[in-house]
Coordinates of C-alpha atoms in Angstrom, one line a residue:
M241 CA 5.5 -28.2 84.1
P242 CA 6.2 -26.6 80.7
R243 CA 5.2 -22.9 80.3
P244 CA 2.4 -22.4 77.8
A245 CA 3.4 -20.6 74.6
P246 CA 2.3 -17.0 74.3
S247 CA -0.6 -16.4 71.9
F248 CA -2.2 -13.5 70.0
S249 CA -5.8 -12.4 70.3
D250 CA -6.6 -14.0 66.9
G251 CA -5.0 -17.3 67.9
R252 CA -2.1 -17.1 65.4
P253 CA 1.2 -18.4 66.6
P254 CA 4.0 -15.8 66.9
R255 CA 6.4 -15.1 64.1
G256 CA 9.9 -13.8 64.0
R257 CA 10.5 -10.2 63.1
S258 CA 12.5 -11.2 60.0
G259 CA 9.5 -13.3 58.7
W260 CA 7.1 -10.4 59.1
R261 CA 9.5 -8.0 57.5
L262 CA 9.8 -10.3 54.5
V263 CA 6.0 -10.6 54.2
R264 CA 5.5 -6.8 54.5
G265 CA 8.3 -6.2 51.9
V266 CA 6.8 -8.6 49.4
W267 CA 3.4 -7.1 49.9
K268 CA 4.7 -3.6 49.4
L269 CA 6.5 -4.7 46.3
L270 CA 3.4 -6.2 44.8
V271 CA 1.3 -3.1 45.6
A272 CA 4.0 -0.9 44.0
V273 CA 4.1 -3.1 40.9
K274 CA 0.3 -3.0 40.6
D275 CA 0.2 0.8 41.1
A276 CA 2.9 1.3 38.5
L277 CA 1.1 -0.9 35.9
V278 CA -2.2 1.0 36.5
L279 CA -0.4 4.3 36.1
I280 CA 1.4 3.2 32.9
A281 CA -1.9 1.9 31.5
L282 CA -3.7 5.1 32.2
L283 CA -0.9 7.2 30.8
L284 CA -0.8 5.0 27.7
F285 CA -4.6 5.2 27.2
F286 CA -4.7 9.0 27.5
A287 CA -1.7 9.3 25.2
L288 CA -3.4 7.2 22.6
L289 CA -6.6 9.0 23.0
F290 CA -4.9 12.4 22.6
A291 CA -2.9 11.3 19.6
A292 CA -6.0 9.8 18.0
L293 CA -8.1 13.0 18.5
N294 CA -5.3 15.1 17.1
A295 CA -4.6 12.8 14.2
R296 CA -8.2 12.2 13.3
P297 CA -8.6 12.9 9.6
G298 CA -11.2 15.4 8.5
T299 CA -11.3 17.5 11.6
K300 CA -10.0 20.6 9.6
A301 CA -11.4 22.0 6.5
I302 CA -9.6 20.8 3.4
G303 CA -8.1 23.6 1.3
E304 CA -6.6 23.8 -2.1
G305 CA -3.5 21.8 -2.9
A306 CA -2.2 18.5 -4.4
L307 CA -3.7 15.2 -3.3
L308 CA -0.6 13.4 -2.0
L309 CA -0.7 9.6 -2.5
D310 CA 2.4 8.7 -0.5
L311 CA 1.9 4.9 -0.9
D312 CA 4.3 3.7 1.7
G313 CA 2.8 0.2 1.7
S314 CA 0.9 -2.3 -0.4
I315 CA -2.6 -2.0 -2.0
V316 CA -4.8 -4.8 -0.8
E317 CA -8.5 -5.8 -0.8
Q318 CA -8.9 -5.8 2.9
P319 CA -6.1 -4.6 5.2
A320 CA -5.1 -6.8 8.2
E321 CA -6.0 -5.4 11.6
V322 CA -3.1 -3.5 13.1
D323 CA -1.2 -5.4 15.8
T324 CA -1.6 -3.2 18.8
L325 CA 1.2 -4.7 20.8
A326 CA 3.6 -4.8 17.9
T327 CA 3.0 -1.2 17.2
L328 CA 3.3 0.0 20.8
S329 CA 6.5 -2.1 21.2
G330 CA 8.1 -0.3 18.3
Q331 CA 8.1 -3.2 15.9
S332 CA 7.9 -2.3 12.2
V333 CA 4.4 -2.8 10.8
A334 CA 3.9 -2.6 7.0
K335 CA 1.1 -0.3 6.0
Q336 CA -1.7 -1.5 3.8
Y337 CA -4.1 0.6 1.7
R338 CA -7.6 -0.6 1.0
L339 CA -8.2 -0.7 -2.8
R340 CA -11.7 0.7 -2.7
D341 CA -10.5 3.7 -0.6
V342 CA -7.6 4.4 -3.1
L343 CA -10.0 4.3 -6.0
R344 CA -12.6 6.5 -4.3
A345 CA -9.9 9.0 -3.4
I346 CA -8.6 9.3 -6.9
D347 CA -12.1 9.5 -8.5
A348 CA -13.2 12.2 -6.0
A349 CA -10.1 14.2 -6.9
R350 CA -10.9 14.2 -10.5
T351 CA -14.0 16.4 -10.0
D352 CA -13.1 18.5 -6.9
A353 CA -11.8 22.0 -7.7
R354 CA -9.7 22.1 -4.5
V355 CA -7.4 19.4 -5.9
K356 CA -5.0 21.1 -8.3
A357 CA -2.9 17.9 -9.0
V358 CA -2.5 14.3 -7.9
V359 CA 1.0 13.4 -6.7
L360 CA 2.2 9.8 -6.4
D361 CA 5.2 9.2 -4.1
L362 CA 6.2 5.6 -5.0
D363 CA 9.6 5.4 -3.3
R364 CA 8.3 2.9 -0.8
F365 CA 5.4 1.4 -2.6
G366 CA 4.8 -2.2 -1.5
G367 CA 3.0 -3.4 -4.6
G368 CA -0.3 -5.1 -5.3
Y369 CA -1.8 -7.8 -7.5
P370 CA -1.8 -7.0 -11.2
A371 CA -5.6 -6.6 -11.4
A372 CA -5.6 -4.1 -8.5
L373 CA -2.8 -2.1 -10.0
G374 CA -4.6 -2.0 -13.3
E375 CA -7.7 -0.5 -11.6
V376 CA -5.7 2.2 -9.9
A377 CA -3.9 3.0 -13.1
D378 CA -7.2 3.4 -14.9
A379 CA -8.4 5.8 -12.2
L380 CA -5.3 7.9 -12.6
V381 CA -5.8 8.0 -16.4
R382 CA -9.3 9.3 -15.8
V383 CA -7.8 12.2 -13.7
R384 CA -5.3 12.9 -16.4
Q385 CA -7.9 12.9 -19.1
S386 CA -10.0 15.4 -17.1
G387 CA -7.2 17.9 -17.5
K388 CA -5.6 17.7 -14.1
P389 CA -1.9 17.0 -13.9
V390 CA -0.8 13.7 -12.3
L391 CA 2.9 13.5 -11.2
A392 CA 4.8 10.5 -10.1
Y393 CA 8.2 10.3 -8.3
A394 CA 10.5 7.5 -7.2
T395 CA 14.2 6.9 -6.8
A396 CA 13.7 3.5 -8.6
Y397 CA 10.5 2.1 -9.9
T398 CA 9.5 -1.5 -9.6
D399 CA 7.3 -3.2 -12.1
G400 CA 4.3 -2.6 -9.9
S401 CA 5.0 1.1 -9.1
Y402 CA 5.8 1.8 -12.7
R403 CA 2.4 0.4 -13.7
L404 CA 0.9 3.3 -11.7
A405 CA 3.5 5.9 -12.7
A406 CA 2.9 5.2 -16.4
A407 CA -0.6 6.7 -16.0
A408 CA 0.9 10.0 -14.8
S409 CA 1.2 13.0 -17.0
E410 CA 4.8 13.6 -15.6
V411 CA 7.0 10.7 -14.5
W412 CA 10.1 11.8 -12.5
V413 CA 13.0 9.6 -11.4
N414 CA 16.0 10.5 -9.2
P415 CA 19.1 10.9 -11.4
M416 CA 21.0 8.6 -9.0
G417 CA 18.3 5.9 -9.4
G418 CA 16.4 4.5 -12.4
T419 CA 14.3 1.5 -13.1
L420 CA 14.7 -1.9 -14.7
F421 CA 11.8 -4.3 -15.4
T422 CA 11.9 -7.9 -14.2
G423 CA 8.5 -9.3 -15.1
P424 CA 6.4 -11.8 -13.0
G425 CA 7.9 -15.0 -11.7
G426 CA 11.3 -15.6 -10.1
T427 CA 12.9 -18.1 -7.8
Q428 CA 10.9 -20.6 -5.8
L429 CA 12.5 -22.5 -2.9
Y430 CA 12.5 -26.3 -2.9
Y431 CA 13.2 -28.2 0.3
K432 CA 13.5 -31.8 -0.9
G433 CA 17.3 -32.0 -0.3
L434 CA 17.0 -30.5 3.2
I435 CA 14.0 -32.7 4.1
D436 CA 15.9 -35.8 3.1
R437 CA 19.0 -34.7 5.0
L438 CA 16.9 -34.2 8.1
G439 CA 15.1 -37.5 7.6
V440 CA 11.7 -36.0 7.4
N441 CA 9.1 -37.9 5.4
T442 CA 6.5 -35.7 3.7
H443 CA 3.4 -37.7 3.0
V444 CA 1.6 -35.9 0.2
Y445 CA -2.0 -36.6 -0.9
R446 CA -3.2 -34.6 -3.9
V447 CA -5.2 -34.5 -7.1
G448 CA -4.2 -32.4 -10.1
R449 CA -1.2 -32.7 -12.3
Y450 CA -0.6 -28.9 -12.1
K451 CA -1.2 -28.7 -8.3
S452 CA 2.3 -27.5 -7.6
F453 CA 1.9 -26.2 -4.1
V454 CA 3.3 -29.5 -2.7
E455 CA 6.3 -29.6 -5.0
P456 CA 8.7 -27.6 -2.8
Y457 CA 8.4 -30.5 -0.3
T458 CA 8.6 -33.4 -2.7
R459 CA 11.0 -32.2 -5.4
A460 CA 14.3 -30.4 -5.8
D461 CA 13.1 -28.5 -8.9
Q462 CA 10.0 -27.5 -10.7
S463 CA 8.1 -30.2 -12.6
P464 CA 7.7 -29.9 -16.3
D465 CA 3.9 -29.6 -16.0
A466 CA 4.2 -26.8 -13.4
R467 CA 6.8 -25.0 -15.4
A468 CA 4.6 -25.1 -18.6
A469 CA 1.6 -23.7 -16.6
S470 CA 3.7 -21.0 -15.0
Q471 CA 5.2 -19.9 -18.3
A472 CA 1.8 -19.6 -19.8
L473 CA 0.4 -17.6 -16.8
Y474 CA 3.4 -15.3 -16.4
G475 CA 3.6 -14.7 -20.1
A476 CA -0.1 -13.6 -20.2
L477 CA 0.3 -11.3 -17.2
L478 CA 3.5 -9.8 -18.6
E479 CA 1.8 -9.1 -21.9
Q480 CA -1.1 -7.4 -20.1
W481 CA 1.4 -5.3 -18.1
R482 CA 3.1 -4.2 -21.3
E483 CA -0.2 -3.4 -23.0
G484 CA -1.3 -1.3 -20.0
V485 CA 2.0 0.7 -19.9
T486 CA 2.0 1.2 -23.7
R487 CA -1.6 2.5 -23.6
A488 CA -0.7 5.0 -21.0
R489 CA 2.7 6.0 -22.6
P490 CA 2.6 5.1 -26.3
K491 CA 6.0 6.6 -27.1
A492 CA 7.8 4.8 -24.3
Q493 CA 10.3 2.1 -25.6
V494 CA 9.0 -0.6 -23.2
A495 CA 9.8 -3.5 -25.4
Q496 CA 13.5 -2.7 -25.4
F497 CA 13.8 -2.5 -21.7
L498 CA 12.0 -5.8 -21.4
S499 CA 14.0 -7.8 -23.9
Q500 CA 17.4 -6.2 -24.0
P501 CA 17.8 -3.8 -21.1
Q502 CA 21.6 -4.1 -21.1
Q503 CA 21.9 -2.4 -24.5
A504 CA 20.0 0.6 -23.3
V505 CA 22.0 0.9 -20.1
L506 CA 25.4 0.3 -21.7
A507 CA 24.6 3.0 -24.3
T508 CA 24.5 5.6 -21.4
N509 CA 27.7 4.2 -19.7
G510 CA 25.7 2.6 -17.0
D511 CA 23.5 5.6 -16.2
I512 CA 20.1 3.8 -15.7
A513 CA 18.1 7.0 -15.1
Q514 CA 19.5 8.6 -18.3
A515 CA 18.6 5.4 -20.2
N516 CA 15.1 5.6 -18.8
L517 CA 14.8 9.2 -20.0
R518 CA 16.1 8.4 -23.5
A519 CA 13.6 5.6 -23.8
G520 CA 10.7 7.8 -22.9
L521 CA 9.9 5.8 -19.7
V522 CA 10.3 8.9 -17.6
D523 CA 9.9 12.6 -18.4
R524 CA 12.2 14.3 -16.0
L525 CA 15.3 13.6 -13.9
G526 CA 15.4 15.3 -10.5
D527 CA 15.7 14.9 -6.8
R528 CA 12.9 15.4 -4.3
T529 CA 13.5 19.1 -4.0
S530 CA 13.3 19.7 -7.7
F531 CA 10.2 17.5 -7.9
G532 CA 8.6 19.4 -5.0
Q533 CA 9.3 22.8 -6.7
R534 CA 7.6 21.5 -9.8
V535 CA 4.5 20.5 -7.8
A536 CA 4.5 23.8 -5.9
K537 CA 4.1 25.6 -9.2
L538 CA 0.8 23.7 -9.7
A539 CA -0.6 23.4 -6.2
G540 CA 1.1 26.4 -4.4
M541 CA 3.6 26.5 -1.6
E542 CA 2.7 27.2 2.0
A543 CA 4.5 30.1 3.6
G544 CA 7.3 29.3 6.1
K545 CA 7.9 25.8 4.6
P546 CA 11.4 24.8 3.2
I547 CA 12.1 24.8 -0.5
G548 CA 10.6 21.8 -2.2
S549 CA 7.5 21.8 -0.1
F550 CA 4.0 22.2 -1.6
R551 CA 0.5 22.5 -0.4
T552 CA -0.8 19.0 0.2
I553 CA -4.2 17.3 0.8
G554 CA -3.4 14.3 3.0
Y555 CA -4.8 10.9 1.9
D556 CA -6.4 9.9 5.2
R557 CA -8.2 13.3 5.5
W558 CA -9.3 13.1 1.9
V559 CA -10.7 9.6 2.2
A560 CA -12.6 10.6 5.4
A561 CA -14.0 13.6 3.7
N562 CA -15.3 11.5 0.8
P563 CA -17.2 8.6 2.4
M564 CA -19.3 6.1 0.6
S565 CA -23.0 6.8 0.0
T566 CA -25.3 5.7 2.8
T567 CA -28.6 6.2 0.9
G568 CA -30.6 3.8 -1.2
D569 CA -31.4 0.1 -1.2
A570 CA -28.6 -2.0 0.3
I571 CA -26.4 -4.3 -1.8
G572 CA -24.3 -6.4 0.6
V573 CA -20.7 -6.9 -0.2
L574 CA -19.1 -10.0 1.5
T575 CA -15.3 -9.8 1.4
V576 CA -13.3 -13.0 1.2
A577 CA -9.7 -11.7 1.4
G578 CA -6.5 -13.4 2.3
D579 CA -5.7 -17.0 3.2
I580 CA -8.9 -19.1 3.8
V581 CA -8.5 -20.7 7.3
D582 CA -10.8 -22.6 9.7
G583 CA -12.3 -20.9 12.7
E584 CA -12.2 -17.2 13.4
A585 CA -9.8 -14.4 12.5
G586 CA -9.5 -10.7 12.0
P587 CA -9.6 -8.7 8.7
G588 CA -7.1 -9.7 6.1
T589 CA -7.6 -13.4 6.7
A590 CA -10.6 -15.2 5.3
A591 CA -11.7 -17.2 8.3
G592 CA -14.6 -19.5 7.6
D593 CA -16.6 -19.0 10.8
T594 CA -16.0 -15.2 10.8
I595 CA -17.1 -14.7 7.2
A596 CA -20.1 -17.1 7.5
K597 CA -21.3 -15.2 10.6
A598 CA -20.9 -11.9 8.8
M599 CA -23.0 -13.2 5.9
L600 CA -25.7 -14.6 8.2
D601 CA -25.8 -11.5 10.4
G602 CA -26.1 -9.3 7.3
L603 CA -29.1 -11.3 6.0
A604 CA -30.8 -11.0 9.4
T605 CA -30.2 -7.3 10.1
K606 CA -29.3 -5.3 6.9
N607 CA -32.4 -5.7 4.7
L608 CA -30.2 -6.6 1.7
K609 CA -31.6 -6.7 -1.8
A610 CA -28.6 -8.5 -3.4
V611 CA -25.2 -9.8 -2.5
V612 CA -21.8 -9.3 -4.1
V613 CA -19.1 -11.7 -3.0
R614 CA -15.7 -10.0 -3.4
V615 CA -13.0 -12.6 -3.6
D616 CA -9.3 -11.9 -3.3
S617 CA -7.7 -15.1 -2.0
P618 CA -5.2 -17.7 -3.0
G619 CA -7.3 -20.3 -1.2
G620 CA -6.6 -22.4 1.8
S621 CA -8.8 -24.7 3.9
A622 CA -11.3 -26.7 1.8
L623 CA -13.5 -27.0 4.9
A624 CA -13.6 -23.2 5.5
S625 CA -14.2 -22.6 1.8
E626 CA -17.3 -24.8 1.9
R627 CA -18.4 -23.1 5.1
I628 CA -18.3 -19.7 3.3
R629 CA -20.0 -21.1 0.2
L630 CA -22.9 -22.5 2.2
A631 CA -23.4 -19.2 4.0
V632 CA -23.6 -17.4 0.7
L633 CA -26.2 -20.0 -0.5
E634 CA -28.4 -19.0 2.4
A635 CA -28.8 -15.6 0.6
K636 CA -29.7 -17.4 -2.6
K637 CA -32.3 -19.5 -0.8
R638 CA -34.0 -16.2 0.2
G639 CA -34.2 -15.2 -3.5
L640 CA -31.3 -12.6 -3.4
P641 CA -29.2 -12.3 -6.6
I642 CA -25.6 -13.4 -6.0
V643 CA -22.8 -11.8 -8.1
V644 CA -19.1 -12.7 -7.6
S645 CA -16.5 -10.1 -8.1
M646 CA -12.9 -11.4 -8.4
G647 CA -10.2 -9.1 -7.4
G648 CA -6.5 -9.7 -7.7
L649 CA -6.9 -13.4 -7.4
A650 CA -9.6 -16.0 -6.7
A651 CA -7.7 -19.3 -6.9
S652 CA -8.3 -22.8 -5.4
G653 CA -10.5 -22.2 -2.3
G654 CA -11.2 -18.7 -3.7
Y655 CA -12.7 -20.2 -6.8
W656 CA -14.5 -22.8 -4.6
V657 CA -16.3 -20.0 -2.9
S658 CA -17.0 -18.3 -6.2
T659 CA -19.1 -21.2 -7.4
A660 CA -22.0 -19.9 -5.3
G661 CA -22.5 -16.9 -7.6
D662 CA -25.1 -16.5 -10.4
T663 CA -22.5 -14.7 -12.5
I664 CA -18.8 -14.1 -12.1
F665 CA -16.9 -10.8 -12.8
A666 CA -13.1 -10.7 -13.1
E667 CA -10.4 -8.5 -14.5
P668 CA -8.2 -9.7 -17.4
A669 CA -5.3 -9.9 -15.0
T670 CA -7.2 -11.7 -12.2
I671 CA -5.4 -14.9 -11.2
T672 CA -8.0 -17.7 -10.9
G673 CA -8.6 -21.4 -11.4
S674 CA -6.2 -23.8 -9.6
I675 CA -9.1 -26.3 -9.2
G676 CA -7.5 -29.0 -7.1
I677 CA -6.8 -30.0 -3.5
F678 CA -4.1 -31.6 -1.5
G679 CA -3.0 -32.5 2.0
I680 CA 0.5 -32.8 3.6
I681 CA 1.5 -34.7 6.7
P682 CA 5.2 -34.7 7.8
T683 CA 6.5 -37.6 9.9
F684 CA 9.8 -37.7 11.8
E685 CA 10.6 -41.4 12.3
N686 CA 13.8 -41.2 10.3
T687 CA 14.8 -37.9 12.0
L688 CA 14.4 -39.5 15.5
A689 CA 16.3 -42.6 14.4
K690 CA 19.3 -40.4 13.7
I691 CA 19.5 -39.6 17.4
G692 CA 18.7 -43.1 18.5
V693 CA 15.0 -42.6 19.2
T694 CA 12.5 -45.3 18.0
T695 CA 8.8 -46.0 18.5
D696 CA 6.9 -49.1 19.4
G697 CA 3.6 -50.0 21.0
V698 CA 0.4 -52.0 20.8
K699 CA -2.2 -51.2 18.1
S700 CA -5.7 -52.5 18.5
T701 CA -6.9 -51.5 15.0
P702 CA -5.2 -50.7 11.7
L703 CA -5.7 -47.0 12.5
T704 CA -4.6 -46.9 16.1
G705 CA -2.3 -43.9 16.7
Q706 CA -2.6 -42.8 13.0
P707 CA -1.5 -40.5 11.5
D708 CA 1.6 -41.1 13.6
V709 CA 4.1 -38.2 13.2
F710 CA 6.7 -40.0 15.2
G711 CA 6.4 -43.5 13.9
G712 CA 5.1 -42.8 10.3
T713 CA 1.9 -43.5 8.5
T714 CA 0.7 -46.9 7.5
P715 CA -0.4 -48.0 4.0
V716 CA -4.0 -48.2 5.3
M717 CA -3.8 -44.6 6.5
D718 CA -2.2 -43.5 3.2
A719 CA -5.0 -45.2 1.2
I720 CA -7.7 -43.6 3.3
L721 CA -6.3 -40.1 3.1
Q722 CA -5.7 -40.3 -0.6
A723 CA -9.2 -41.5 -1.2
G724 CA -10.5 -38.6 0.9
I725 CA -8.5 -36.1 -1.2
E726 CA -9.9 -37.7 -4.4
N727 CA -13.4 -37.4 -3.0
G728 CA -12.8 -33.8 -2.2
Y729 CA -11.6 -33.1 -5.7
R730 CA -14.8 -34.8 -7.1
Q731 CA -16.8 -32.5 -4.9
F732 CA -14.9 -29.5 -6.2
I733 CA -15.4 -30.6 -9.8
G734 CA -19.1 -31.2 -9.2
R735 CA -19.6 -27.7 -7.7
V736 CA -17.8 -26.1 -10.6
A737 CA -19.7 -28.2 -13.1
D738 CA -23.1 -27.3 -11.6
A739 CA -22.2 -23.6 -11.3
R740 CA -20.7 -23.2 -14.8
R741 CA -23.1 -25.6 -16.6
M742 CA -20.2 -27.8 -17.7
T743 CA -19.7 -31.5 -17.7
P744 CA -17.5 -32.9 -14.9
Q745 CA -15.2 -34.2 -17.6
R746 CA -14.7 -30.7 -19.1
V747 CA -14.1 -29.2 -15.6
D748 CA -11.5 -31.9 -15.0
E749 CA -9.7 -30.9 -18.2
I750 CA -9.4 -27.3 -17.3
G751 CA -8.9 -28.1 -13.6
Q752 CA -6.1 -30.4 -12.5
G753 CA -4.8 -27.5 -10.3
R754 CA -3.9 -25.2 -13.3
V755 CA -3.8 -21.5 -12.7
W756 CA -5.2 -19.1 -15.4
D757 CA -5.2 -15.4 -16.0
G758 CA -8.6 -13.7 -16.1
G759 CA -8.6 -13.4 -19.9
T760 CA -8.1 -17.0 -20.5
A761 CA -10.4 -18.0 -17.7
R762 CA -13.2 -16.1 -19.5
Q763 CA -12.5 -17.9 -22.7
I764 CA -12.7 -21.4 -21.1
G765 CA -15.9 -20.5 -19.2
L766 CA -14.6 -20.0 -15.6
V767 CA -15.5 -16.3 -15.7
D768 CA -18.6 -14.6 -17.3
R769 CA -17.6 -11.0 -17.7
F770 CA -14.8 -8.5 -17.3
G771 CA -15.5 -5.7 -14.8
S772 CA -14.6 -4.1 -11.5
L773 CA -16.4 -4.3 -8.1
A774 CA -18.5 -1.4 -9.1
D775 CA -19.6 -3.2 -12.2
A776 CA -20.5 -6.2 -10.1
V777 CA -22.6 -4.1 -7.7
A778 CA -24.4 -2.5 -10.7
E779 CA -25.1 -6.0 -12.1
A780 CA -26.5 -7.1 -8.7
A781 CA -28.7 -4.1 -8.6
K782 CA -30.1 -4.8 -12.0
R783 CA -30.8 -8.4 -11.1
A784 CA -32.7 -7.1 -8.1
K785 CA -34.6 -4.8 -10.4
L786 CA -33.1 -1.7 -8.8
D787 CA -31.5 1.5 -10.3
P788 CA -27.7 1.0 -9.9
A789 CA -27.4 4.8 -9.3
R790 CA -29.6 4.6 -6.3
V791 CA -28.2 1.8 -4.2
Q792 CA -25.6 1.8 -1.4
T793 CA -23.0 -0.9 -0.8
V794 CA -23.0 -2.3 2.7
Y795 CA -19.8 -4.2 3.6
L796 CA -20.5 -7.3 5.6
E797 CA -17.3 -7.3 7.7
K798 CA -16.3 -6.9 11.3
A799 CA -15.3 -3.3 12.1
P800 CA -11.9 -3.0 13.8
G801 CA -11.9 -2.6 17.6
W802 CA -11.3 0.7 19.3
A803 CA -7.7 -0.2 20.2
A804 CA -6.9 -1.0 16.6
R805 CA -8.4 2.3 15.4
L806 CA -6.4 4.2 18.0
V807 CA -3.1 2.5 16.9
E808 CA -4.0 3.0 13.3
S809 CA -4.5 6.7 13.8
L810 CA -1.1 6.8 15.6
G811 CA 0.6 5.1 12.7
S812 CA -1.0 7.2 10.0
G813 CA 2.3 8.9 9.3
N814 CA 5.0 7.5 7.2
D815 CA 7.0 4.6 8.7
E816 CA 10.1 3.9 6.7
D817 CA 10.8 0.7 8.6
G818 CA 7.4 -0.7 8.0
A819 CA 7.3 -0.2 4.2
S820 CA 9.3 -1.2 1.2
P821 CA 12.6 0.5 1.4
S822 CA 13.4 3.4 -0.9
G823 CA 16.6 3.3 -2.9
D824 CA 18.0 2.2 -6.2
V825 CA 18.0 -1.1 -8.0
F826 CA 20.5 -2.6 -5.5
A827 CA 18.3 -1.7 -2.6
H828 CA 15.3 -3.4 -4.1
A829 CA 17.3 -6.5 -4.8
A830 CA 18.4 -6.6 -1.1
A831 CA 14.8 -6.3 0.0
D832 CA 13.8 -9.2 -2.3
R833 CA 16.5 -11.4 -0.8
R834 CA 15.2 -10.7 2.7
L835 CA 11.6 -11.6 1.6
L836 CA 12.8 -14.8 0.1
V837 CA 14.6 -15.8 3.3
A838 CA 11.5 -14.9 5.3
R839 CA 9.3 -17.0 3.1
A840 CA 11.7 -20.0 3.5
I841 CA 11.3 -19.8 7.3
G842 CA 7.6 -19.5 7.0
D843 CA 7.4 -22.5 4.7
V844 CA 9.3 -24.6 7.3
A845 CA 6.9 -23.5 10.0
R846 CA 3.9 -24.4 7.8
L847 CA 5.3 -27.8 7.0
T848 CA 5.7 -28.7 10.7
R849 CA 2.3 -27.4 11.6
G850 CA 0.6 -29.5 9.0
G851 CA -3.1 -28.6 8.5
S852 CA -6.4 -29.6 7.0
V853 CA -7.2 -30.5 3.4
Q854 CA -6.0 -27.5 1.3
A855 CA -7.2 -25.9 -1.9
R856 CA -4.3 -23.4 -2.3
C857 CA -2.3 -21.8 -5.1
L858 CA 1.5 -21.7 -5.1
E859 CA 2.0 -19.4 -8.1
C860 CA -0.2 -16.6 -6.7
G861 CA 2.2 -15.5 -4.1
A862 CA 4.9 -14.5 -6.6
M863 CA 2.7 -11.7 -8.1
G864 CA 1.2 -10.0 -5.1
P865 CA 2.3 -7.3 -2.7
G866 CA 5.3 -9.4 -1.5
T867 CA 6.8 -12.9 -1.6
A868 CA 6.5 -13.2 2.2
N869 CA 3.7 -12.3 4.5
A870 CA 3.8 -10.4 7.7
A871 CA 3.9 -13.5 9.8
D872 CA 6.9 -14.8 7.9
S873 CA 8.7 -11.5 8.3
R874 CA 8.1 -11.5 12.0
L875 CA 9.5 -15.1 12.2
L876 CA 12.7 -13.9 10.4
D877 CA 13.0 -10.9 12.8
L878 CA 12.7 -13.2 15.8
L879 CA 15.3 -15.5 14.4
I880 CA 17.7 -12.7 13.7
A881 CA 17.1 -11.3 17.2
R882 CA 17.7 -14.7 18.9
L883 CA 20.9 -15.4 16.9
G884 CA 22.2 -11.9 17.6
F885 CA 22.7 -11.0 13.9

């Protein structure tokens, strides 16, 4: 008779010692990992909290000194939310300065006796759209006209940074640097040859002879229509830049450096900085130490600091110490900034659902008397643009005045949104228009055939499996999609015609995807008046029968989360890797090449992702803070890391 197996009190069968040791070892390891993660999380939290409390602007009294605008990043309408993980992992994050904060800081400095001078450090300035730079330059001129000195320094100025520097009472440049002007425009990448070589078919559906956004995927060069439109736009913007610089520095020989820069440089045996000085573009040559000593004579020097230091008032503390007014009747400002996309997104991206919710929530809770729609977007999804427009119209249904304020650009989908306004403000350098839409679907049947892969199957209707990215689209599908695009264009034309009191035929003439500068846009009826955001708010107040001096602006936008605020406070110092590099002309050229490569990689990613019907502007990207966005730069960084470059 077999002996019964031993048992435990809980009925479990016995296990070998090695098995239990393994289980206990795994369990201890999991507990240790969990405890370590909790400890790291707690340490990180308290470190961030400590840093935020110590870096929080405005905690100390502001004394006398020079307001230092160390613009180590770009000026934008709405900064994107800081990527917490990217910052904590040590990745470079380009800094962005909110336009309205920069303007408020400069205007407050003009009348505050504690500010002895305004200092611009433009060595790592990331740029901005022409209209935004014009507003900042005008604010600096107001400071200079009040009698306060404004001093600018850079190793080498770009067109954008010099637009600001020209407003200064003293412009310094490093004697080993110097500046050359390039003007708007430049190289655009075209992928037709690569696409053909890979066997990719790009099915393009569009309306608008000037709607050039699709050309990089369908051509190897720029079309004559697109070239003519770009020449007109860039020419107008260059002339406005020249006029702005000449107004600020009447004696500067700007025209010579634009038309024949080689003559000026060769006359000084290649010394660009000396050529700048001779032409009156700069006032002084000197390194940072010499510049600092000059500022110290105006603002004072703190004891115990090295030579070249001066008493400073930090930008973040100054902005915090000069908040916007919170008294008076509320004028809502709805910001539509960045690419217009479907769904939800954080600041810096104009997500249709997010912005519509902000508008509707503001109407429900803010007791608004009028609404200003601030647009700074190259466009994007037509569906999201309509979503935003309909939300704005809810305010109009309630009898609220609607004023549109165009910032650096309001093109394509940005102009679609603008049609909701009773009146439209813009700057002469605002980029607008681009009334046209398109859609792109890439298919890979020829690509697959190159490696011996084909497709087949049963189709129960003409649209079964369409659009088929592996087998290609059919004539039926192509006809339907093109008809849908044409219908969308008619809707766009109709909205503009109703808003601008034009005939659809007239809108079609000035539409066709063509991009205009703000001055021309006003002449052809797309814009009503020139003016800033402040002017638009004042107009909205008047339309609501309010005193513009007794209203407050309430921004209808989602506040950043606590984690983003903590990380932002951590990164409030200068980050050389996250901003445009300082250096001479050659250094700036190297940075431009990197941005061009990043943009190429981003374009390929966008082509493969496809997307919805788009109302987007191609030319707009060449004149903004950079030719590649942050996502494109991250793609390039990832590719470089993977390839081991």
